[in-house]
Structure formats: structure tokens, C-alpha cells
mmCIF file of C-alpha atoms in Angstrom:
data_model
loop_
_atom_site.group_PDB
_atom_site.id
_atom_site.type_symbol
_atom_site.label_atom_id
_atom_site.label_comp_id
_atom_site.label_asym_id
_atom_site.label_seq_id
_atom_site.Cartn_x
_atom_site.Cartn_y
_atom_site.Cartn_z
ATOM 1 C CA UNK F 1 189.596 95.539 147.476
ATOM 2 C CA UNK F 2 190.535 92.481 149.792
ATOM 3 C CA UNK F 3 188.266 89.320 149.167
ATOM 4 C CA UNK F 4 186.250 88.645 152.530
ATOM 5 C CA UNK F 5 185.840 84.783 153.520
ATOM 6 C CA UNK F 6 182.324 84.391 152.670
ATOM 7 C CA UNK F 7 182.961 85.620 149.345
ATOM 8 C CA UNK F 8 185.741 82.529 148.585
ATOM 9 C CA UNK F 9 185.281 79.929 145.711
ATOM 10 C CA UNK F 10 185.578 76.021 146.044
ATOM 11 C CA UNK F 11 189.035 75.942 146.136
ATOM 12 C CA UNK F 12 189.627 79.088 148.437
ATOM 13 C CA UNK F 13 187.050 77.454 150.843
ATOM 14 C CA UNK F 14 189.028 74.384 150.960
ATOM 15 C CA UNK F 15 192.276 76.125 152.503
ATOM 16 C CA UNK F 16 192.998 75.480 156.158
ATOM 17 C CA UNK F 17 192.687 79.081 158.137
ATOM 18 C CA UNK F 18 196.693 79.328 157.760
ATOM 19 C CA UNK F 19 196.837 78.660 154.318
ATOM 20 C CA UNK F 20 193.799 81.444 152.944
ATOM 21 C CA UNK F 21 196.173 83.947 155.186
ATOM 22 C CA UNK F 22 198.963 83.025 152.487
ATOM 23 C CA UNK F 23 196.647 83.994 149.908
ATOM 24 C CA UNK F 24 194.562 86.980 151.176
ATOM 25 C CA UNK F 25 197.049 89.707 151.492
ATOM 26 C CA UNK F 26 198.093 89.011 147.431
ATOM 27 C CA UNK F 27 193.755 88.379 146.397
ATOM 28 C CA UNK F 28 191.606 91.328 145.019
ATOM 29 C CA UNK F 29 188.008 91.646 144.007
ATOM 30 C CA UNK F 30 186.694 92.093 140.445
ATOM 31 C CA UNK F 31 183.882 91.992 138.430
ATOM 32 C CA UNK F 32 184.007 88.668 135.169
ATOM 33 C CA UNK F 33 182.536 90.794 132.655
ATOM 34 C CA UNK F 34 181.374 88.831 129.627
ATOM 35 C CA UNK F 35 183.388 88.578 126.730
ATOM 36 C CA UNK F 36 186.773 89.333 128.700
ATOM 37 C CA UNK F 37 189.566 87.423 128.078
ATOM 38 C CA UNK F 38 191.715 85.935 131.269
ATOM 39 C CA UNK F 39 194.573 84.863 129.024
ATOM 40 C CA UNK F 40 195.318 84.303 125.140
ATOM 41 C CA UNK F 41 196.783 80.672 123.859
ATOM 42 C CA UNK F 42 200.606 80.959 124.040
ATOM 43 C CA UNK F 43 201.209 83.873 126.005
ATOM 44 C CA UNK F 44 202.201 84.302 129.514
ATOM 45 C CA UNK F 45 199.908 83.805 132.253
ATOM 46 C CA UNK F 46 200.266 87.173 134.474
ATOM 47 C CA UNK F 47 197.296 86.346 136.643
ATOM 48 C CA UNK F 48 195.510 83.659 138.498
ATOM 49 C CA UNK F 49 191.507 83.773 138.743
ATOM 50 C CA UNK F 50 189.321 82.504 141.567
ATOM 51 C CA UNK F 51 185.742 82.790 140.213
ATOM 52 C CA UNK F 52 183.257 83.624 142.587
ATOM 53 C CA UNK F 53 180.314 83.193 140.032
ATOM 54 C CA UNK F 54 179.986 83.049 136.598
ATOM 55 C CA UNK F 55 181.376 80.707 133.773
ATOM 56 C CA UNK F 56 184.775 81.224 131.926
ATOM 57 C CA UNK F 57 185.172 78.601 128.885
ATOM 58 C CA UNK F 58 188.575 77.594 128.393
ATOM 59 C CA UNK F 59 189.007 76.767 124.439
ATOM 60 C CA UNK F 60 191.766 75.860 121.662
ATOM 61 C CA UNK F 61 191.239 78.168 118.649
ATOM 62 C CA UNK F 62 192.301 77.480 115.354
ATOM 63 C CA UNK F 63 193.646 79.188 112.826
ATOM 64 C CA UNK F 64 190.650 79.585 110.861
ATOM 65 C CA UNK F 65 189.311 81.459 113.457
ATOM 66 C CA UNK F 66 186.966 78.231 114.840
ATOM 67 C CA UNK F 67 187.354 76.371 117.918
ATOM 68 C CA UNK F 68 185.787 73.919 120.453
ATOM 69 C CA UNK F 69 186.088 71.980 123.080
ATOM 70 C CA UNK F 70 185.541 74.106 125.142
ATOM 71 C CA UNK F 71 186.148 72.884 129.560
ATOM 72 C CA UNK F 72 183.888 75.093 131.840
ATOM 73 C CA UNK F 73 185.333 76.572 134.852
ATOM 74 C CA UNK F 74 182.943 78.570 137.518
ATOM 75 C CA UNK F 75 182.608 78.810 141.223
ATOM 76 C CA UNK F 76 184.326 75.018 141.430
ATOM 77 C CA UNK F 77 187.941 75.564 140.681
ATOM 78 C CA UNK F 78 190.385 77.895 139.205
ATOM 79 C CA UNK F 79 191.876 79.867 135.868
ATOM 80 C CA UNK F 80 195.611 79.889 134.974
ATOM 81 C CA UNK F 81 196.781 77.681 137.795
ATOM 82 C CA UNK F 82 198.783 75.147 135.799
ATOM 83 C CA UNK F 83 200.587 77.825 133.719
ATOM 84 C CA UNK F 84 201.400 80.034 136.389
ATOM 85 C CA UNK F 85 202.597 77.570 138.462
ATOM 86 C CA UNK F 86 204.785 76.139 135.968
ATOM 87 C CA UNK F 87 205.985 79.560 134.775
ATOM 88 C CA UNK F 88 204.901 78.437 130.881
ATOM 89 C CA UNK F 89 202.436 80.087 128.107
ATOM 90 C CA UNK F 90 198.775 79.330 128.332
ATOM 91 C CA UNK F 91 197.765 76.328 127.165
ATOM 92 C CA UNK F 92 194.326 77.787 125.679
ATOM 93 C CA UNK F 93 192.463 81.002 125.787
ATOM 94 C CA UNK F 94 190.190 81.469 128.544
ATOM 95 C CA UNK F 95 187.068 83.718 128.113
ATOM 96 C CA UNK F 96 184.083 84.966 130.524
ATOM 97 C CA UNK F 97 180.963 83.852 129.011
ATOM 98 C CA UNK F 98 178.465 84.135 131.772
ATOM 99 C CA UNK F 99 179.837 87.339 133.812
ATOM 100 C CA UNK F 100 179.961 87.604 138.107
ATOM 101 C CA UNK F 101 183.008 88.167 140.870
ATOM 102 C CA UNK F 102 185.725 86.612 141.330
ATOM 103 C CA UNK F 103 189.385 87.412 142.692
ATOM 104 C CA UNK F 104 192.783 87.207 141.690
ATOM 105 C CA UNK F 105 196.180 87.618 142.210
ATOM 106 C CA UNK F 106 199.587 87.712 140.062
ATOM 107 C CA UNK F 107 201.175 84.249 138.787
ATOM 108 C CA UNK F 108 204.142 85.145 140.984
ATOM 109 C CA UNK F 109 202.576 85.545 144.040
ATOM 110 C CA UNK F 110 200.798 82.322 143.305
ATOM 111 C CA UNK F 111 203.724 80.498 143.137
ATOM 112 C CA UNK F 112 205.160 81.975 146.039
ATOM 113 C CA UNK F 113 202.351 80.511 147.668
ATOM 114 C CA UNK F 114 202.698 77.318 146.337
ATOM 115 C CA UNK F 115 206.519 77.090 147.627
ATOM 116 C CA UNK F 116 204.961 77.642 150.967
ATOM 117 C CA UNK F 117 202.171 75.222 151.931
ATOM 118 C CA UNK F 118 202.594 71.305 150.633
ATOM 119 C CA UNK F 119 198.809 70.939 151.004
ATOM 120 C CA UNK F 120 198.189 74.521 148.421
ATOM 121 C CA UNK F 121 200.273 72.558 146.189
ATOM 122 C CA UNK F 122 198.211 69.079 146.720
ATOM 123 C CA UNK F 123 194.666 71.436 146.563
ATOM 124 C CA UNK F 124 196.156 72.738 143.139
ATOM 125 C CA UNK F 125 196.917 69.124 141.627
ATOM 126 C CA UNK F 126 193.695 68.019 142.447
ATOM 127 C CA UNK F 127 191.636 70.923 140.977
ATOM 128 C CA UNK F 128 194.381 70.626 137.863
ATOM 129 C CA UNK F 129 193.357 67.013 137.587
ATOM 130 C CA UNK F 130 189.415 67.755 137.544
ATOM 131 C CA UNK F 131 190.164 70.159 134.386
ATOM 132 C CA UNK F 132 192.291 67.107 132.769
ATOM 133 C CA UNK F 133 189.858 64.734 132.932
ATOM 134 C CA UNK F 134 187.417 67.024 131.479
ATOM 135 C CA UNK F 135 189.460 67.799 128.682
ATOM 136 C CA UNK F 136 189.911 63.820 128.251
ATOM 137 C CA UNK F 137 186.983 63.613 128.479
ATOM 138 C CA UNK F 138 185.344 66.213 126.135
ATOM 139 C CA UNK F 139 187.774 65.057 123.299
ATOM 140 C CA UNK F 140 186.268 61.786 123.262
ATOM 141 C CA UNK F 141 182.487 63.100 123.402
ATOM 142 C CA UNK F 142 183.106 65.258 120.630
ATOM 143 C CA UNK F 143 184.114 62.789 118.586
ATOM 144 C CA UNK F 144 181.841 60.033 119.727
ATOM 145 C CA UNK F 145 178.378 61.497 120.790
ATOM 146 C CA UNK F 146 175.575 63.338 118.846
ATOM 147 C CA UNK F 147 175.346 66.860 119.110
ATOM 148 C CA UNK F 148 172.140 66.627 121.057
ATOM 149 C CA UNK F 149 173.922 64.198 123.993
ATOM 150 C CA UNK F 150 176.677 66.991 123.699
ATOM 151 C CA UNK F 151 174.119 69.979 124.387
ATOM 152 C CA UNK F 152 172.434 68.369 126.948
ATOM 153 C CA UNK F 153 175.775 67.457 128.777
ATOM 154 C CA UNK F 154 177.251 71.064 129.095
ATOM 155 C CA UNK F 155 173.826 72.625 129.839
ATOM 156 C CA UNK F 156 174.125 70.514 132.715
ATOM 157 C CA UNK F 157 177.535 71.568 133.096
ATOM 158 C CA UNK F 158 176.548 75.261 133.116
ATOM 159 C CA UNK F 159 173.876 74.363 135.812
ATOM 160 C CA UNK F 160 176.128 72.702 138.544
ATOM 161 C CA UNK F 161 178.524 75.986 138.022
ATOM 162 C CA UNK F 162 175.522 78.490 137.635
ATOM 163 C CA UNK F 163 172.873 77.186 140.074
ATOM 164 C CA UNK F 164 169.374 78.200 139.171
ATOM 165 C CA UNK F 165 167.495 76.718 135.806
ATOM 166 C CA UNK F 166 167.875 79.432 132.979
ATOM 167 C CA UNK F 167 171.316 79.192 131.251
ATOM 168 C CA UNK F 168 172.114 83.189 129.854
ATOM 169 C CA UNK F 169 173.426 81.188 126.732
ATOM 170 C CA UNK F 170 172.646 81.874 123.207
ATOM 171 C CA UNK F 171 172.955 78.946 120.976
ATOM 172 C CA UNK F 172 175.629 80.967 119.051
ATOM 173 C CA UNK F 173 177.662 80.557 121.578
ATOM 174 C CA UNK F 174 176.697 76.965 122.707
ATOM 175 C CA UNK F 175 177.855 76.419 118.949
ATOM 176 C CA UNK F 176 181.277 77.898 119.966
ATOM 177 C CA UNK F 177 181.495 76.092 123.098
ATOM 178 C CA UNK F 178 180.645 73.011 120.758
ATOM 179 C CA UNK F 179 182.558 73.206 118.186
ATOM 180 C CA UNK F 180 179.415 72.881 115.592
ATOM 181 C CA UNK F 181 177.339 74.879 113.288
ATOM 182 C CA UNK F 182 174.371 77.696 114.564
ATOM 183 C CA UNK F 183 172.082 75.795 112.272
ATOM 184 C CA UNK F 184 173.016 72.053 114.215
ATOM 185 C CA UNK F 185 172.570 73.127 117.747
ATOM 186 C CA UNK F 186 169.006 74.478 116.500
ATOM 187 C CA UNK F 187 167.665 71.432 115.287
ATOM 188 C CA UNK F 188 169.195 69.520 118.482
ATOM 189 C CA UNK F 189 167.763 72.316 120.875
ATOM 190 C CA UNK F 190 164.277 72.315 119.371
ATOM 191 C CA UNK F 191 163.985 68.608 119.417
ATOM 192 C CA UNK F 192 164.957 69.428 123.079
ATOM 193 C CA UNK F 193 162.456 71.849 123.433
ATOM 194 C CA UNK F 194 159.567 69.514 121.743
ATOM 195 C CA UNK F 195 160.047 66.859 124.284
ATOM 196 C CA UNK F 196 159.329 69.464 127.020
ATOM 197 C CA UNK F 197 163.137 69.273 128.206
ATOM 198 C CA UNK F 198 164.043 72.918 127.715
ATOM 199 C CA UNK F 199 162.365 76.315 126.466
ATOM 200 C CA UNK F 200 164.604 77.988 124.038
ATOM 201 C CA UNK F 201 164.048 82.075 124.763
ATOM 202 C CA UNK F 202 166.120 85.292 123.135
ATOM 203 C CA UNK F 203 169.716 85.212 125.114
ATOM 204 C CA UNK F 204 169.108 82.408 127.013
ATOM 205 C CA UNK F 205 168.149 78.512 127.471
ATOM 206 C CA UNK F 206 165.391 77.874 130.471
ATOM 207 C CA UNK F 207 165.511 74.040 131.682
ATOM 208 C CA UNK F 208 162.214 73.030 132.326
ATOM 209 C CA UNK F 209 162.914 68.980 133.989
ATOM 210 C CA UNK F 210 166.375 68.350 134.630
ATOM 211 C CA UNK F 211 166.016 64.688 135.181
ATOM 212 C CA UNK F 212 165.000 64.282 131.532
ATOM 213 C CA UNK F 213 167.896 66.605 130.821
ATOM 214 C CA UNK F 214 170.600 64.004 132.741
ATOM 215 C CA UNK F 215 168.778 61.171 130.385
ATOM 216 C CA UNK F 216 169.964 62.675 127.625
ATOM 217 C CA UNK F 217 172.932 63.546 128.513
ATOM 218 C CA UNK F 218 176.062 60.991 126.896
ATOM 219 C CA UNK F 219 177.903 59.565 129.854
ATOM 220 C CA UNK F 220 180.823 61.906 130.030
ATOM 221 C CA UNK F 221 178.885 64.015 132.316
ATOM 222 C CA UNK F 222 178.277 61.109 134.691
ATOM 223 C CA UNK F 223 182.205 60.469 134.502
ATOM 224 C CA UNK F 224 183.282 63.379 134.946
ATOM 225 C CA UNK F 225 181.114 63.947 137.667
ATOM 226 C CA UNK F 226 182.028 60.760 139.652
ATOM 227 C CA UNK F 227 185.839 61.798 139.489
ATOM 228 C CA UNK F 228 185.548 64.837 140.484
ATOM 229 C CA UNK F 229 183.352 63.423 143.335
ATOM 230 C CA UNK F 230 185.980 61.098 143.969
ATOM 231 C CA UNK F 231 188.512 63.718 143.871
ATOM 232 C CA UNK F 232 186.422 65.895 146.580
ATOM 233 C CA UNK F 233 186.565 62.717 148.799
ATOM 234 C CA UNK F 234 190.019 62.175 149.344
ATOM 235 C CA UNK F 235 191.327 63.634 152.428
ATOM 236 C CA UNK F 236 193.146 66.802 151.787
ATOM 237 C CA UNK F 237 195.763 65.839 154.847
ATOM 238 C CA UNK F 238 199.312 64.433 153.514
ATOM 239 C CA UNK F 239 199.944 61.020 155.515
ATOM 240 C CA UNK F 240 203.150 60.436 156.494
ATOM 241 C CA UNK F 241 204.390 58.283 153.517
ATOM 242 C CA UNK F 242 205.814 54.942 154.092
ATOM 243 C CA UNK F 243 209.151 53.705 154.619
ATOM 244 C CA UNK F 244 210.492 50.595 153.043
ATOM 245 C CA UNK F 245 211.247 48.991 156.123
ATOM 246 C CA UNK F 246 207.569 49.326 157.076
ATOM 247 C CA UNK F 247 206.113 48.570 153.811
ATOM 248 C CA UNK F 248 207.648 45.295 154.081
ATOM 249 C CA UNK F 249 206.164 44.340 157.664
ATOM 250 C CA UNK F 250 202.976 45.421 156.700
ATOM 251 C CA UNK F 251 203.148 42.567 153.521
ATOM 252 C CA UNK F 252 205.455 39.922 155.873
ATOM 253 C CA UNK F 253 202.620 37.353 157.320
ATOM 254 C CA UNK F 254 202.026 36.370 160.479
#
């Protein structure tokens, strides 16, 4: 099934007319179904996902069988760009944890795209360089910030993705997402929930005052979300660069 224009994520609603006509005839329609995996750590990335809704948690596992970190990815950007367009393994497993539509096409046709349209390929770096920073940035707040700062920050992460106020998360799997013990997000989820912040329910988190959430929250959600802001702002246009000769008249006073 084709994907129609209304039904296009961040980053397919940024593309010029001209540029969603390279992707549409290679995009179908599917359903995230929780629990799926979009691609496995180390092997090669066949596909490129556009999600539509939903959240998809892209994580490093360990050997043990643990893992963390985990860098949310919903309606605001994209899955397996960076390995598909540089032909390489993944660089983590990606899995559906909160299910919806999205669309996708094959990591060849993706690059074939790319080698078509200079502003795809600038649209791609930037949404590649809002998933860096998170990942920057989440391996610093794991190491520096208490769990409960930590919970607070990715519920709010799940919210800007998700829209609406009740997270279908189980603290099992914030733990996951974390990196931390069942028995550590409890404690820092019911001191959430006794200071009226959030009502813990079977299956799923309900935030009761988000602006008490946000205090909180450690700062890496404020970074992140000022870069990516900053990110959004920057004209998606290539200039014309600058030649030598006319760098140095603009520096040569008057």
C-alpha cells in the first residue's frame, strides 16, 4: 500500500513536493507492532523506517543479555538511516515498544534517493545529528543523574513522540530503556507518584502535571530539546557557498 501525504512523518513532511515524489513510488504502509525488531546490532540494515506513530527504542545490548541507553525515535525522525546510507551493520538493535504506522522502503532504494536530491541528503544529516546528540547526551545522564531525573526525562521524551498524557509503559520496560533494576524505577516512580506527578496503573504510566514533570527532569532533556530546536530552525535551502575571492572582500575594510 502507497503512503498518502497526510499520513507522512517529520522528516517526510519536510521534503519539497519533488523530493517526497523520489520517495513515494519505493514507501509502503505497515503496522509497528510491539515487540518487533527493525534491525539486530551488527547485521545489515535491509530497510529504512518512517514512523508514523508509535515509539521504537534504539539500544546497545550486552552480552549478558542487559542493555540501556536506550534513544527514542517516533513520529520525529527516522530508523536505519545512517546504516543504510552508509551501506554498514547496525549500530544497535532497534525495537517497537509502543506500536502504530509507519512506512518504509529498502536501504537501496534509500540510497538511491540520497544520490539524487543534495537537500534529502542535508534532511538526513540533520535528523542523524538529532539521534547523536541524544546518544551524547544519554551517556552522560546515565552516568551523572539519579534514576528519578532519568525517569522523568524519557517520560517526557515518550510524551513529545506520543502526544496525549498516559505513557503504555510498564516500568519493566522503563527499567530496560534505563538500564536499571525493576525494583529502582519503583521506588523512583512512587516517589513520583506521592508528589502527585504521575499515577502509576497496570501497563501503563498516566502523567497527571507535566510542568512538575519538566522540574524534575535533569537537564539533558532541556538540551536536547534546544538542539533539536535549533536544528529545526536552520533553513533547509543550500546557499550557494562562498568563494575565496569573495570571502576575502567580505573581511577587506572599507
Amino acid at each position: 500500500m502507497s503512503v498518502q501525504l497526510s499520513d507522512r512523518n517529520a522528516f517526510l513532511a519536510e521534503l519539497s513536493a519533488a523530493d517526497y515524489e523520489l520517495f513515494r513510488p519505493h514507501l509502503t504502509s505497515f503496522t509497528l507492532s510491539v515487540g518487533e525488531r527493525l534491525q539486530d546490532l551488527g547485521a545489515p540494515v535491509e530497510q529504512v523506517v518512517f514512523p508514523h506513530g508509535g515509539l521504537v527504542a534504539l539500544t546497545m545490548p550486552l552480552r549478558s543479555g542487559g542493555g540501556g541507553g536506550a534513544i527514542l525515535v517516533g513520529r520525529d525522525s527516522i530508523v536505519g538511516a545512517m546504516g543504510a546510507a552508509a551501506t554498514a551493520p547496525a549500530m544497535c538493535d532497534a525495537e517497537v515498544y509502543i506500536g502504530g504506522r509507519g512506512a518504509r522502503m529498502s536501504a537501496s532504494a534509500f540510497r538511491y534517493v540520497l544520490d539524487q536530491s543534495a537537500l534529502v541528503r542535508r534532511l538526513v544529516a540533520r535528523h542523524c545529528a538529532a539521534l547523536m546528540v541524544q546518544a551524547h547526551q544519554t551517556a552522560l545522564c546515565n552516568a551523572a543523574h539519579p534514576v528519578e531525573a532519568r525517569i522523568a526525562r524519557w517520560l517526557l521524551e515518550v510524551l513529545d513522540r506520543s502526544g496525549g498524557f498516559d505513557v503504555p509503559l510498564t516500568q519493566s520496560t522503563l527499567a530496560l530503556m534505563l538500564g536499571v533494576q525493576r525494583t529502582t524505577v519503583n521506588l523512583a516512580a512512587g516517589r513520583l507518584e506521592a508528589a502527585g506527578v504521575v499515577n502509576c496503573r497496570r501497563g501503563y504510566m498516566q502523567i497527571i502535571r507535566r510542568e512538575q514533570l519538566e522540574r524534575h527532569a535533569c537537564e539533558c532533556y532541556r538540551n536536547v530539546k534546544a538542539y533539536v530546536s535549533h536544528l529545526d530552525a536552520a533553513p533547509a535551502a543550500i546557499a550557494s557557498p562562498t568563494t575565496p575571492a569573495e570571502a576575502v572582500a567580505v573581511r577587506k575594510p572599507a
